Structures are given as structure tokens and as C-alpha cells.
Short mmCIF file of C-alpha atoms and ligand atoms in Angstrom, two decimals:
data_model
loop_
_atom_site.label_atom_id
_atom_site.label_comp_id
_atom_site.label_asym_id
_atom_site.label_seq_id
_atom_site.Cartn_x
_atom_site.Cartn_y
_atom_site.Cartn_z
CA MET C 138 -0.08 -0.08 0.18
CA ASN C 139 1.32 3.57 -1.01
CA PHE C 140 0.08 6.70 0.77
CA GLU C 141 0.55 10.23 -0.14
CA VAL C 142 0.31 13.22 0.77
CA PHE C 143 -1.23 16.73 -0.98
CA ASP C 144 -1.29 20.54 0.11
CA LYS C 145 -3.96 20.13 -2.77
CA LYS C 146 -7.75 20.23 -2.33
CA LEU C 147 -9.28 17.13 -2.39
CA LYS C 148 -11.55 18.43 -5.75
CA GLU C 149 -8.10 18.90 -7.52
CA ILE C 150 -6.91 15.53 -6.41
CA GLU C 151 -7.16 12.38 -9.11
CA ALA C 152 -8.02 8.96 -7.62
CA ASP C 153 -10.55 6.06 -8.92
CA CYS C 154 -12.67 6.81 -5.49
CA GLU C 155 -13.09 9.01 -2.28
CA ILE C 156 -14.11 8.14 1.40
CA VAL C 157 -16.13 11.01 3.29
CA LEU C 158 -15.92 10.08 6.99
CA ILE C 159 -19.36 12.52 8.82
CA VAL C 160 -19.39 13.52 11.75
CA ASN C 161 -23.64 13.53 12.62
CA GLU C 162 -23.62 17.43 13.32
CA ASN C 163 -21.65 18.24 9.71
CA LEU C 164 -24.06 16.83 7.48
CA THR C 165 -25.26 20.04 6.21
CA HIS C 166 -21.83 21.64 6.38
CA ARG C 167 -21.20 22.95 2.30
CA TRP C 168 -17.82 21.24 2.32
CA ILE C 169 -19.81 17.72 2.14
CA GLU C 170 -20.83 17.11 -1.85
CA GLY C 171 -23.34 14.70 -2.74
CA GLY C 172 -25.48 16.08 0.79
CA ASN C 173 -28.55 16.41 -1.32
CA GLU C 174 -28.92 12.85 -1.93
CA PHE C 175 -28.63 11.67 1.80
CA GLU C 176 -31.99 12.29 2.07
CA LYS C 177 -33.12 10.06 -0.29
CA TYR C 178 -30.89 7.65 0.52
CA GLY C 179 -32.09 7.74 4.01
CA PHE C 180 -28.56 8.84 5.32
CA SER C 181 -28.44 10.25 8.43
CA GLY C 182 -24.57 10.40 9.04
CA LYS C 183 -25.11 8.29 12.52
CA SER C 184 -21.89 6.67 13.50
CA GLU C 185 -20.88 3.27 11.84
CA GLU C 186 -23.98 4.17 8.74
CA SER C 187 -22.86 4.09 5.46
CA LEU C 188 -23.86 5.29 1.68
CA PHE C 189 -21.77 4.47 -1.14
CA LEU C 190 -22.82 6.48 -3.98
CA PRO C 191 -21.66 4.03 -7.30
CA HIS C 192 -22.51 7.45 -9.48
CA LYS C 193 -20.28 9.22 -7.40
CA ASN C 194 -17.39 6.78 -6.65
CA ILE C 195 -18.02 8.37 -2.92
CA LEU C 196 -18.63 6.52 -0.54
CA TYR C 197 -19.68 8.59 3.11
CA TYR C 198 -19.70 7.16 6.41
CA GLY C 199 -20.61 7.95 9.78
CA CYS C 200 -17.87 8.79 12.25
CA LYS C 201 -19.05 9.45 16.08
CA THR C 202 -16.72 12.05 16.91
CA PHE C 203 -13.03 13.03 14.84
CA GLU C 204 -11.30 11.96 18.26
CA SER C 205 -8.42 9.68 16.94
CA ASP C 206 -9.41 6.34 17.59
CA GLU C 207 -12.64 6.53 15.90
CA ILE C 208 -11.15 7.86 12.71
CA ARG C 209 -9.22 4.77 13.26
CA CYS C 210 -12.33 2.46 13.40
CA SER C 211 -14.07 4.42 10.53
CA VAL C 212 -11.86 4.67 8.22
CA SER C 213 -10.99 0.67 8.87
CA ASN C 214 -14.67 -0.25 8.29
CA ALA C 215 -14.43 1.61 5.20
CA PHE C 216 -12.27 0.06 3.75
CA LYS C 217 -14.21 -3.01 4.60
CA VAL C 218 -17.05 -1.83 2.22
CA LEU C 219 -14.47 -1.17 -0.41
CA LYS C 220 -13.39 -4.28 0.17
CA LYS C 221 -14.46 -6.62 -3.06
CA MET C 222 -14.66 -3.60 -5.42
CA LYS C 223 -12.05 -2.52 -8.19
CA TYR C 224 -10.85 0.61 -7.37
CA ASN C 225 -6.80 0.96 -7.11
CA SER C 226 -6.70 4.12 -5.65
CA VAL C 227 -8.81 6.51 -3.54
CA LYS C 228 -8.66 10.37 -1.96
CA ILE C 229 -9.56 11.08 1.87
CA GLY C 230 -9.21 14.71 3.80
CA LEU C 231 -8.16 14.94 7.02
CA TYR C 232 -11.55 16.94 8.52
CA THR C 233 -10.17 18.86 11.41
CA GLN C 234 -9.78 22.43 12.49
CA LYS C 235 -7.53 21.48 15.18
CA CYS C 236 -4.60 19.13 14.73
CA PRO C 237 -3.78 17.94 11.30
CA PRO C 238 -1.08 15.24 11.45
CA ILE C 239 -3.13 14.13 14.67
CA ASN C 240 -6.19 12.74 12.24
CA ALA C 241 -3.37 11.84 9.68
CA ARG C 242 -1.60 9.57 11.60
CA ALA C 243 -4.89 8.19 12.98
CA LEU C 244 -5.85 7.28 9.09
CA VAL C 245 -3.06 5.71 8.22
CA GLU C 246 -2.99 3.57 11.18
CA GLY C 247 -6.47 2.29 10.54
CA ILE C 248 -6.32 2.05 6.78
CA ILE C 249 -3.28 -0.13 7.64
CA LEU C 250 -3.90 -2.06 10.78
CA GLY C 251 -7.47 -2.73 9.96
CA THR C 252 -6.44 -3.97 6.38
CA TYR C 253 -4.52 -6.80 7.81
CA LYS C 254 -5.31 -10.22 7.15
CA PHE C 255 -3.30 -13.14 7.94
CA ASP C 256 -3.57 -16.01 5.17
CA LYS C 257 0.10 -17.97 5.61
CA TYR C 258 -2.09 -21.57 5.86
CA LYS C 259 -4.82 -20.06 3.17
CA SER C 260 -4.67 -22.29 -0.12
CA LYS C 261 -6.57 -18.89 -1.77
CA LYS C 262 -5.26 -15.74 -0.85
CA SER C 263 -7.19 -12.49 -1.80
CA ASN C 264 -5.53 -8.95 -2.23
CA LEU C 265 -7.35 -5.34 -1.42
CA TYR C 266 -7.34 -4.05 -5.20
CA ILE C 267 -7.00 -0.64 -3.57
CA LYS C 268 -3.14 0.69 -3.20
CA ASN C 269 -2.57 4.13 -3.86
CA ILE C 270 -4.29 6.30 -0.94
CA LYS C 271 -4.32 9.85 -1.85
CA ILE C 272 -4.44 12.08 1.17
CA SER C 273 -5.33 15.89 0.93
CA THR C 274 -4.39 18.26 3.56
CA GLU C 275 -7.06 20.24 3.46
CA ASP C 276 -9.56 20.86 6.32
CA TYR C 277 -13.29 21.75 6.78
CA ASN C 278 -12.96 25.33 5.96
CA GLY C 279 -11.04 24.98 2.30
CA LYS C 280 -7.57 25.42 4.51
CA ILE C 281 -4.72 23.65 3.68
CA TYR C 282 -2.62 22.53 6.25
CA ASN C 283 1.47 22.60 5.79
CA LEU C 284 2.69 19.59 4.02
CA ASP C 285 6.02 18.52 5.78
CA SER C 286 4.51 18.10 8.88
CA THR C 287 1.23 15.91 7.45
CA LYS C 288 3.55 13.65 5.28
CA LYS C 289 6.51 13.26 8.80
CA ALA C 290 3.13 12.01 10.96
CA VAL C 291 2.41 10.04 7.42
CA ASN C 292 5.84 8.25 7.49
CA GLU C 293 5.55 7.63 11.85
CA ALA C 294 2.35 6.05 11.71
CA VAL C 295 3.06 3.30 8.32
CA ILE C 296 6.40 2.29 10.78
CA ILE C 297 4.29 2.08 13.52
CA ALA C 298 1.27 0.49 12.16
CA ASP C 299 3.89 -1.89 9.95
CA ALA C 300 5.23 -3.43 13.53
CA THR C 301 1.83 -3.57 14.83
CA ASN C 302 0.98 -5.86 11.96
CA ASP C 303 4.40 -8.07 11.92
CA ALA C 304 4.15 -8.86 15.45
CA LYS C 305 0.41 -10.18 14.44
CA ASP C 306 2.15 -12.68 11.52
CA ILE C 307 4.52 -13.52 14.56
CA ILE C 308 1.87 -14.53 16.82
CA ASN C 309 -0.78 -16.17 14.62
CA THR C 310 2.11 -18.21 12.79
CA THR C 311 1.94 -21.85 14.39
CA PRO C 312 3.57 -23.05 17.17
CA PHE C 313 5.50 -25.74 15.10
CA ASP C 314 6.20 -23.21 12.50
CA MET C 315 7.60 -20.44 15.14
CA THR C 316 9.27 -22.05 17.80
CA PRO C 317 11.90 -20.53 20.32
CA ALA C 318 14.84 -21.40 17.65
CA LYS C 319 13.00 -20.22 15.11
CA LEU C 320 11.47 -16.91 16.59
CA ALA C 321 15.46 -16.27 17.36
CA ASP C 322 15.90 -16.80 13.65
CA TYR C 323 13.43 -14.08 12.66
CA ALA C 324 14.93 -11.21 15.49
CA LYS C 325 18.55 -12.41 13.71
CA ASP C 326 16.97 -11.79 9.78
CA MET C 327 15.20 -8.51 11.42
CA ALA C 328 18.06 -7.22 13.06
CA LYS C 329 20.10 -7.47 9.50
CA ASP C 330 17.91 -5.03 7.92
CA LEU C 331 18.13 -2.29 10.42
CA LYS C 332 20.41 0.72 11.11
CA ASN C 333 21.93 0.44 14.69
CA VAL C 334 20.34 -3.00 15.60
CA GLU C 335 22.16 -5.78 16.83
CA CYS C 336 20.72 -9.23 17.34
CA PHE C 337 22.49 -12.00 20.04
CA VAL C 338 20.99 -14.94 20.71
CA GLY C 339 21.34 -17.73 23.82
CA ASP C 340 21.00 -21.01 23.74
CA GLU C 341 20.69 -23.63 26.39
CA GLU C 342 24.12 -24.25 27.44
CA PHE C 343 24.24 -19.75 27.47
CA LEU C 344 21.02 -19.84 30.42
CA ASN C 345 23.09 -22.78 32.31
CA SER C 346 26.47 -20.19 32.16
CA GLU C 347 23.90 -17.26 33.35
CA ASN C 348 22.21 -20.05 36.22
CA MET C 349 18.77 -19.45 35.31
CA GLY C 350 17.41 -21.81 36.72
CA ALA C 351 13.95 -20.73 36.46
CA PHE C 352 14.15 -19.70 32.89
CA LEU C 353 15.63 -23.80 32.47
CA ALA C 354 12.90 -25.42 34.45
CA VAL C 355 10.81 -24.18 32.15
CA ALA C 356 12.06 -24.69 29.02
CA ARG C 357 13.14 -28.63 30.21
CA ALA C 358 10.42 -30.38 28.81
CA SER C 359 10.31 -29.24 25.39
CA SER C 360 11.98 -30.73 22.32
CA ASN C 361 12.13 -27.52 21.12
CA LYS C 362 14.64 -25.49 23.42
CA PRO C 363 14.73 -22.30 24.73
CA ARG C 364 16.71 -19.12 23.46
CA LEU C 365 17.41 -16.12 25.06
CA ILE C 366 17.08 -13.44 22.66
CA HIS C 367 18.81 -9.90 22.71
CA LEU C 368 17.87 -7.34 20.05
CA SER C 369 19.21 -4.00 20.59
CA TYR C 370 18.78 -0.68 18.84
CA LYS C 371 22.30 1.87 20.05
CA PRO C 372 21.49 5.04 18.15
CA LYS C 373 24.74 7.46 17.87
CA ASN C 374 24.42 10.03 20.75
CA SER C 375 21.84 8.58 22.63
CA THR C 376 20.23 10.08 25.53
CA LYS C 377 17.78 7.47 27.61
CA ARG C 378 18.50 3.32 27.89
CA PHE C 379 14.76 2.27 27.49
CA VAL C 380 14.87 -1.95 27.94
CA PHE C 381 12.27 -3.72 27.31
CA VAL C 382 11.24 -7.55 28.35
CA GLY C 383 8.94 -9.84 26.10
CA LYS C 384 7.54 -13.34 28.07
CA GLY C 385 8.42 -15.28 24.24
CA LEU C 386 5.77 -18.92 25.31
CA THR C 387 5.93 -20.31 21.84
CA TYR C 388 3.47 -22.85 23.17
CA ASP C 389 2.06 -22.92 26.64
CA SER C 390 0.59 -26.42 27.30
CA GLY C 391 0.28 -25.89 31.56
CA GLY C 392 3.04 -28.27 31.83
CA LEU C 393 2.48 -31.15 34.46
CA SER C 394 -0.08 -28.71 35.41
CA LEU C 395 -2.34 -29.20 32.33
CA LYS C 396 -4.81 -27.11 31.21
CA PRO C 397 -8.26 -28.20 29.84
CA SER C 398 -8.61 -28.69 26.25
CA GLU C 399 -10.14 -25.50 25.62
CA TYR C 400 -8.37 -23.50 27.12
CA MET C 401 -5.18 -24.75 25.63
CA VAL C 402 -6.34 -23.66 22.37
CA THR C 403 -4.73 -19.86 21.10
CA MET C 404 -1.94 -20.93 23.75
CA LYS C 405 0.20 -20.30 20.66
CA SER C 406 -0.22 -16.91 21.36
CA ASP C 407 1.57 -16.90 24.32
CA LYS C 408 4.36 -15.25 22.56
CA SER C 409 3.01 -12.44 22.31
CA GLY C 410 5.33 -10.19 24.74
CA ALA C 411 8.06 -11.33 22.57
CA ALA C 412 6.39 -10.59 19.33
CA ALA C 413 6.47 -6.84 20.61
CA ALA C 414 9.29 -6.52 21.99
CA ILE C 415 10.90 -7.69 19.04
CA ASN C 416 8.50 -4.54 16.89
CA ILE C 417 9.30 -2.34 19.27
CA ILE C 418 12.99 -2.52 18.56
CA LYS C 419 12.34 -2.20 14.54
CA ALA C 420 10.05 0.60 14.97
CA ALA C 421 11.86 2.34 17.36
CA SER C 422 14.84 2.17 14.34
CA ARG C 423 12.59 3.27 12.16
CA LEU C 424 11.71 6.33 13.44
CA GLU C 425 15.47 6.52 14.26
CA LEU C 426 14.68 7.11 18.36
CA PRO C 427 17.24 8.88 19.52
CA PHE C 428 17.32 6.37 22.50
CA GLU C 429 19.14 3.29 23.32
CA VAL C 430 16.20 0.30 23.51
CA HIS C 431 17.01 -3.07 24.10
CA SER C 432 14.86 -6.10 24.19
CA ILE C 433 15.05 -9.63 25.76
CA ILE C 434 13.45 -12.35 24.77
CA GLY C 435 12.73 -15.30 27.30
CA ALA C 436 11.25 -18.16 24.35
CA ALA C 437 10.47 -20.97 25.74
CA GLU C 438 8.18 -24.13 24.88
CA ASN C 439 5.91 -25.31 29.07
CA MET C 440 5.25 -28.86 27.39
CA ILE C 441 5.03 -32.09 29.66
CA GLY C 442 7.64 -34.95 29.61
CA GLY C 443 9.20 -37.55 31.75
CA ASN C 444 12.03 -34.53 32.59
CA ALA C 445 9.33 -31.80 33.32
CA TYR C 446 9.34 -29.41 36.22
CA LYS C 447 6.83 -30.46 39.17
CA PRO C 448 4.58 -28.81 41.31
CA ASP C 449 6.57 -29.12 44.63
CA ASP C 450 10.35 -28.67 42.59
CA VAL C 451 12.06 -25.53 44.27
CA LEU C 452 14.05 -23.82 41.82
CA LYS C 453 16.91 -21.12 41.94
CA ALA C 454 16.59 -18.18 39.63
CA ARG C 455 19.94 -16.12 38.57
CA ASN C 456 19.48 -13.48 41.45
CA LYS C 457 19.92 -16.67 43.50
CA LYS C 458 15.91 -17.00 45.20
CA THR C 459 14.23 -19.98 44.97
CA ILE C 460 11.28 -20.35 44.00
CA GLU C 461 8.75 -22.85 45.26
CA VAL C 462 6.44 -24.60 42.10
CA ARG C 463 2.85 -25.02 42.84
CA ASN C 464 1.73 -24.81 39.22
CA THR C 465 3.52 -25.60 36.15
CA ASP C 466 1.00 -23.34 34.36
CA ALA C 467 2.33 -20.02 36.37
CA GLU C 468 5.27 -20.12 33.92
CA GLY C 469 5.63 -16.79 32.45
CA ARG C 470 6.46 -15.30 35.57
CA LEU C 471 9.53 -17.21 35.71
CA VAL C 472 10.76 -17.44 33.12
CA LEU C 473 10.11 -13.14 33.17
CA ALA C 474 12.06 -13.81 36.75
CA ASP C 475 15.05 -14.59 34.93
CA CYS C 476 14.61 -12.35 32.11
CA LEU C 477 14.35 -9.19 34.81
CA ASP C 478 17.59 -9.95 36.28
CA TYR C 479 19.32 -9.93 33.33
CA ALA C 480 17.66 -7.10 32.05
CA GLN C 481 18.88 -5.04 35.03
CA GLU C 482 22.19 -5.64 34.42
CA LEU C 483 21.80 -3.12 31.10
CA LYS C 484 21.50 -0.17 33.62
CA PRO C 485 18.31 0.63 32.15
CA ASP C 486 16.50 4.29 32.34
CA TYR C 487 13.74 2.33 32.29
CA LEU C 488 12.38 -1.38 32.18
CA VAL C 489 8.87 -2.18 30.70
CA ASP C 490 8.09 -6.14 30.51
CA LEU C 491 5.12 -7.23 28.46
CA ALA C 492 3.61 -10.60 28.71
CA THR C 493 0.27 -12.80 28.29
CA LEU C 494 0.45 -13.59 31.89
CA THR C 495 -2.48 -14.09 33.55
CA GLY C 496 -6.34 -15.17 32.84
CA ALA C 497 -7.03 -13.23 36.07
CA CYS C 498 -6.01 -9.74 33.69
CA VAL C 499 -8.81 -10.63 32.01
CA VAL C 500 -11.07 -11.34 34.01
CA ALA C 501 -10.26 -8.16 35.99
CA LEU C 502 -10.41 -5.99 33.42
CA GLY C 503 -12.09 -7.31 30.31
CA GLU C 504 -10.59 -8.87 26.96
CA TYR C 505 -9.26 -5.47 25.40
CA THR C 506 -7.79 -3.25 27.96
CA VAL C 507 -3.77 -4.32 28.69
CA GLY C 508 -3.32 -3.99 33.00
CA ILE C 509 -0.74 -1.85 34.10
CA MET C 510 1.21 -2.59 36.73
CA GLY C 511 4.77 -1.09 39.15
CA ASN C 512 5.92 0.84 41.70
CA SER C 513 5.46 3.90 40.54
CA SER C 514 2.55 6.45 39.89
CA THR C 515 3.92 8.49 37.91
CA LEU C 516 5.56 6.06 35.21
CA LYS C 517 2.09 3.86 35.49
CA HIS C 518 -0.33 6.97 35.04
CA SER C 519 2.51 8.19 32.05
CA MET C 520 2.10 5.00 29.93
CA ILE C 521 -1.96 5.12 30.35
CA GLN C 522 -1.68 8.40 29.05
CA SER C 523 0.53 6.72 25.93
CA SER C 524 -1.98 4.10 25.33
CA LEU C 525 -4.48 6.38 24.94
CA LYS C 526 -3.17 8.45 22.48
CA SER C 527 -1.87 4.67 20.74
CA GLY C 528 -5.61 3.99 20.58
CA GLU C 529 -4.85 0.95 22.97
CA LEU C 530 -7.14 0.83 26.02
CA SER C 531 -4.86 0.24 29.46
CA GLY C 532 -5.91 0.26 33.02
CA SER C 533 -3.92 0.41 36.60
CA LEU C 534 -3.65 -2.63 38.76
CA PRO C 535 -2.47 -1.49 42.39
CA PHE C 536 0.12 -3.54 44.36
CA ASN C 537 -0.87 -3.43 48.39
CA LYS C 538 1.08 -4.96 51.25
CA TYR C 539 -1.92 -7.59 51.87
CA LEU C 540 -1.44 -9.21 48.93
CA LYS C 541 2.30 -8.86 48.94
CA LYS C 542 1.97 -12.16 51.77
CA LEU C 543 0.03 -14.45 49.75
CA LEU C 544 2.66 -15.02 48.00
CA LYS C 545 4.91 -16.84 50.74
CA SER C 546 5.98 -20.51 50.78
CA ASP C 547 7.19 -23.09 53.63
CA ILE C 548 10.16 -24.19 51.85
CA ALA C 549 11.35 -21.72 49.41
CA ASP C 550 11.52 -17.68 49.27
CA ILE C 551 8.79 -17.52 47.27
CA SER C 552 5.84 -19.11 45.85
CA ASN C 553 5.08 -19.19 42.48
CA ILE C 554 1.20 -18.89 42.80
CA SER C 555 -0.73 -16.94 45.16
CA SER C 556 -2.60 -18.71 48.02
CA SER C 557 -5.55 -16.68 47.48
CA ARG C 558 -8.01 -17.13 43.82
CA TYR C 559 -8.44 -13.49 44.33
CA GLY C 560 -6.26 -10.94 42.27
CA GLY C 561 -4.76 -13.14 40.54
CA ALA C 562 -3.13 -10.78 37.79
CA ILE C 563 -1.32 -8.07 40.68
CA THR C 564 -0.28 -10.92 42.59
CA ALA C 565 1.53 -11.83 39.50
CA GLY C 566 2.67 -9.02 39.05
CA ILE C 567 4.27 -8.66 43.02
CA PHE C 568 5.97 -12.20 41.87
CA LEU C 569 8.10 -10.70 39.47
CA ASP C 570 8.57 -7.53 41.56
CA ASN C 571 9.73 -9.94 43.85
CA PHE C 572 13.05 -9.77 41.07
CA ILE C 573 13.40 -5.90 40.45
CA LYS C 574 16.16 -4.84 42.75
CA ASP C 575 15.19 -1.46 44.51
CA GLU C 576 17.35 0.55 42.49
CA TYR C 577 15.10 -0.24 39.51
CA LYS C 578 11.96 0.03 41.48
CA ASP C 579 10.25 3.01 40.17
CA LYS C 580 12.01 2.45 36.60
CA TRP C 581 9.73 -1.16 36.23
CA LEU C 582 6.31 -1.78 34.63
CA HIS C 583 5.10 -4.41 33.67
CA LEU C 584 2.23 -4.40 31.51
CA ASP C 585 -0.38 -8.08 31.27
CA ILE C 586 -1.69 -8.35 27.84
CA ALA C 587 -3.41 -11.48 27.98
CA GLY C 588 -6.88 -9.64 27.64
CA PRO C 589 -6.31 -7.77 23.64
CA ALA C 590 -3.02 -9.81 22.87
CA TYR C 591 -5.48 -12.35 21.53
CA ARG C 592 -9.18 -12.71 20.46
CA GLU C 593 -11.15 -14.84 18.28
CA LYS C 594 -13.31 -12.33 17.47
CA GLU C 595 -12.22 -9.23 15.44
CA TRP C 596 -13.30 -5.95 17.24
CA GLY C 597 -12.95 -2.27 16.21
CA TYR C 598 -10.00 -2.32 13.05
CA ASN C 599 -8.95 -5.89 14.92
CA GLN C 600 -9.11 -9.44 13.33
CA SER C 601 -9.71 -12.09 14.66
CA GLY C 602 -6.11 -13.49 16.19
CA ALA C 603 -3.46 -11.14 17.46
CA SER C 604 -4.03 -7.81 17.78
CA GLY C 605 -0.36 -6.79 17.94
CA ALA C 606 -1.13 -5.63 21.63
CA GLY C 607 1.88 -3.54 23.53
CA VAL C 608 3.37 -2.53 20.18
CA ARG C 609 1.72 1.38 19.75
CA MET C 610 1.02 2.27 23.45
CA CYS C 611 5.34 1.91 24.19
CA ILE C 612 6.21 3.53 20.71
CA TYR C 613 4.01 6.15 21.64
CA TRP C 614 5.51 6.02 25.36
CA LEU C 615 8.91 6.26 23.60
CA LYS C 616 8.16 9.03 21.64
CA ASP C 617 6.50 10.80 24.25
CA PHE C 618 9.89 10.99 25.48
CA VAL C 619 11.28 12.39 22.34
CA TYR C 620 8.64 15.22 22.81
CA LYS C 621 9.23 16.07 26.57
CA GLN C 622 12.78 16.46 25.59
CA SER C 623 12.35 18.90 22.62
CA ASN C 624 9.29 20.62 23.95
CA VAL C 625 7.73 19.89 20.49
CA HIS C 626 4.67 21.83 20.02
CA ASP C 627 1.32 19.27 20.34
CA GLU C 628 0.79 19.68 17.02
CA ASP C 629 3.26 18.60 15.10
CA LYS C 630 2.87 15.37 17.56
N1 LIG L 1370 -0.08 -17.95 29.28
C1 LIG L 1370 -1.38 -18.01 30.14
C2 LIG L 1370 -1.67 -16.60 30.91
C3 LIG L 1370 -2.99 -16.47 29.73
C4 LIG L 1370 -4.44 -16.94 30.03
C5 LIG L 1370 -2.67 -15.62 28.86
C6 LIG L 1370 -5.59 -17.02 29.02
C7 LIG L 1370 -4.06 -15.48 27.36
C8 LIG L 1370 -4.57 -15.82 27.99
C9 LIG L 1370 -0.31 -18.22 31.81
O1 LIG L 1370 1.08 -18.92 31.78
C10 LIG L 1370 -1.19 -18.70 32.97
O2 LIG L 1370 -1.38 -19.95 32.35
N2 LIG L 1370 -1.57 -18.47 33.94
C11 LIG L 1370 -2.26 -19.17 35.04
C12 LIG L 1370 -1.55 -18.51 36.26
C13 LIG L 1370 -2.19 -19.52 37.65
C14 LIG L 1370 -1.75 -20.76 37.08
C15 LIG L 1370 -1.74 -19.01 38.90
C16 LIG L 1370 -3.49 -18.63 34.65
O3 LIG L 1370 -4.11 -17.73 34.50
O4 LIG L 1370 -4.60 -19.23 35.12
ZN1 LIG L 1371 0.61 -20.86 32.48
ZN1 LIG L 1372 1.79 -18.25 29.82
#
């Protein structure tokens, strides 16, 4: 798909068809051509209502407001209407008097995310006819907005949406085709094509030499051996260091605490944190962010077998803490414990882990919302703000001293599950907190993406399957650090 931006009036742009997003109260605006036909066809401009006029090659689509996420949803839906029509090019305006680059971003993200399709395993592949998207910087009052800042916004949106779609590809790929070793190869190949990016891969022997006893135990029963993947993006003159840690369970059967079969389906998605962390690196490099960004991925399979780790085992983590295993399905926190300890040796200014960690987080916040945990309210709040701008939903889940006590073990330093059935997302977050050193307590965030990472029904501009959860919110968050640093005017974000 090719995006072009024009500082010309829409009327002057040549295209096979046009999409017009309409907010109800703007129905009679002079800018909207064809207004006299709305009544005839019973179009009232309500949200999700559409009117296609074939003789004019125009599609009108009702949009609740011109807020970013409404634009993303509406333009994605508009493309669904045009899906089977043989138009090669489409033109669209920016519809705003306030901040055109923000709308341009939302349009481009909505189009790229909304038209994603995963057909790797389908014999028949169907392609979208529309190849060229022409964006005019004309606003509702006929004013032409600055070309350069809109072009920049479009380029950035393409990078961010592509990274999100690439994360979806990794997650949707079957466990057979995306084992820990194959995920590591994927990361290595990706690094070759990116500026200032390097990739280190450590195998089982490496994990042994690093004393990663918790990670190794989870991985032991699988014939697909584990990998630690370390991607680093190091631009010249970097001013900060960010480290992301991704849960990369290429399959989670539950281990000996085996999942019931209906809960096991979709567990190829337990690598969603890893897919996000990998693609955050891709976007950071393509956006040429002025920060060092690292991603540490713990890739393993949680399987059963004669040598599987067991409930009752006591493991020794990299930081020397001992862990009583009471449930082998609470494996993500074990892998992350060792990866987080390793990650802190990089001396990060900020440390963020992404993981499909608990079903309890889905119960707490619903399927659409990322759970944000950590010790610093300011840091949690900054991520929530950025996620809202990115179109991802997130909510803070608070730690407390009573929940902390529930991880006590009689036999080891800590238990891998809580003694209560309530508050499971938070107790998992608190478990991770036990592997964060004092100096990093306020620099760390834990993102539980178990809800939105994978859903077997489409929602908004997300298809059934993986959504690439975490990618957009983290990149918007990184970009917000750039703005804070350079005091860029809000309008040019
Ligand atoms: N990968 C799962 C969490 C999960 C559940 C992700 C549903 C996506 C959708 C995780 O490893 C797990 O099994 N967690 C257990 C923890 C429990 C044993 C304390 C859970 O949530 O049931
Ligand atoms: Zn599990
Ligand atoms: Zn898991």
C-alpha cells in the first residue's frame, strides 16, 4: 500500500474513488458534496452508517467524533465496504480544524491495521484492490495545511502500524512454525535489515552459564529448546536507555498442571509479549529514536514429559532466590524472573516487561484492556496516557501489602502462585517485583497483555486472532519521551 500526501484541495486530486468521514452534525456542511442525496438514501451520518454512491464513486461513512480512535475505526470500516470493489486508488481528507497531523496518523493507522490479513495457511489468497491512498491536507474550511508535518506524521504512522502488523504475523504463526529457535532466527534476520540494530541469541548452554534456573526448568520438557534473544538498537548520541522484556512462550500447554483442552487452544499467543518487544525494536530503529532501546526475550515451550519440572519442585533463579513451584502453568513469571534480572544488568533508565501473564487480568479488566502494574504511579500514568493516544486501552492495577503476603512459601523464598484465588493479575505482578532490585523499583512497569493480545472475534479495527497489543502503546510512550525532551509543540506530535 502506498500513501501520498498532497497540499491540494481534495477536488483537485485524481483518484478512482473517495472516502468521506462524516460526523453527524456536519451533515449539512458546505464542504460535503452530495449532501442533497443523503435524505433520498436515508443516510443520517450516524456512527457506523455508510452510504456508497456508485455514480459519484464516493463512500460516506458515519463517524462518532473526529477523535483519533473513532477515525481509526471508521476508516477501517470504510475500507471493509470497499474491499471487493475494483478501485485502485482512493482519496481522503483530514477533516479537522484542530490538529491535522494527528488525524493523518489516525487515518493511516486505521487503514493499515484494519486491512491486515493473515492468510499464510490459506490455499486461496485474496488481495485488496486499493493500492494507492491519496491524502489531502485540506481541512473543513478549505484551508490547506502544512505538507511537511503531515508527511512526517504519515511516515511515522506507517512505521508504527507495520510494526504492529508484523507482531500479529509472529503471534498468528503456529507453534510448529514458530519455535524458540525459529523466533530467534526471525529476530536475527530482522536485525540484519535495520540500522543500528544487533541481535544476540543465547541457547540452553548460555542459560546454564547464566544460572537461569527458573527459565531452564520451564523449558526442560520440550524438544524445542529455549533461547534468550537480546536485540539492541543503539543510535549515536543516545540520551536514555530503555529495556523491554517479552514473554516468549511459543506454546503454553500448562506443563504438568495441564490446561484443559478448551483453554489450551490459542496458547500459541503466549509469545505475544515477545512479538511486541521484537517489533518495538523495529519501529525504534525505523523512527530513528534518539534512545538506546533493548529487548530481552525469554523464548521457551511449556510442555509435559518425563523430565518436566513439577509442582513441588524448588527452583533457583538467576538472582539466587528460591522458588517453590505449586503450579507449572504459572510459567511466564518464572521465565520473566530470570530475564528481568538479566535485563537490569544493562542499567536501564526504564524497564518494561510485556506478557500474556494471567487469565485473572482478563477477568479484572476485560478482553480489550492492558493491565499496567509497577511501583511508580507517575510512570504507570505516563504509559496510560500514551496508550490512550495510541488507541490501545489500559488500566492501572495497584499492588498492596496484603496481596504481597500471599506469595509466601513454607519451603522456599517465594511461591510461584498466590494462596488466594483473588487478585491473580496483581499477585503475578508482585511476584515479578520480587526480582526487581531496589534501584529499579520505580523505573519498572509490568504490562499484562493477556486480554487484548489475542481474541478469536474481530473488534474495532482488529481482526480475529492477534492484535499486536503493546506495540503501539510502547512506541507512543517512547515518542512522548522525545517530545518531553525537545518541547515539540503539541500540534506536530
Ligand atoms: N499464558 C497464561 C495466561 C493467559 C491466560 C494468557 C489466558 C492469555 C489468555 C499463563 O501462563 C497462565 O496459564 N497463567 C495461569 C496462572 C495461574 C496458574 C496462577 C492462569 O492465568 O490461569
Ligand atoms: Zn501458563
Ligand atoms: Zn503462559
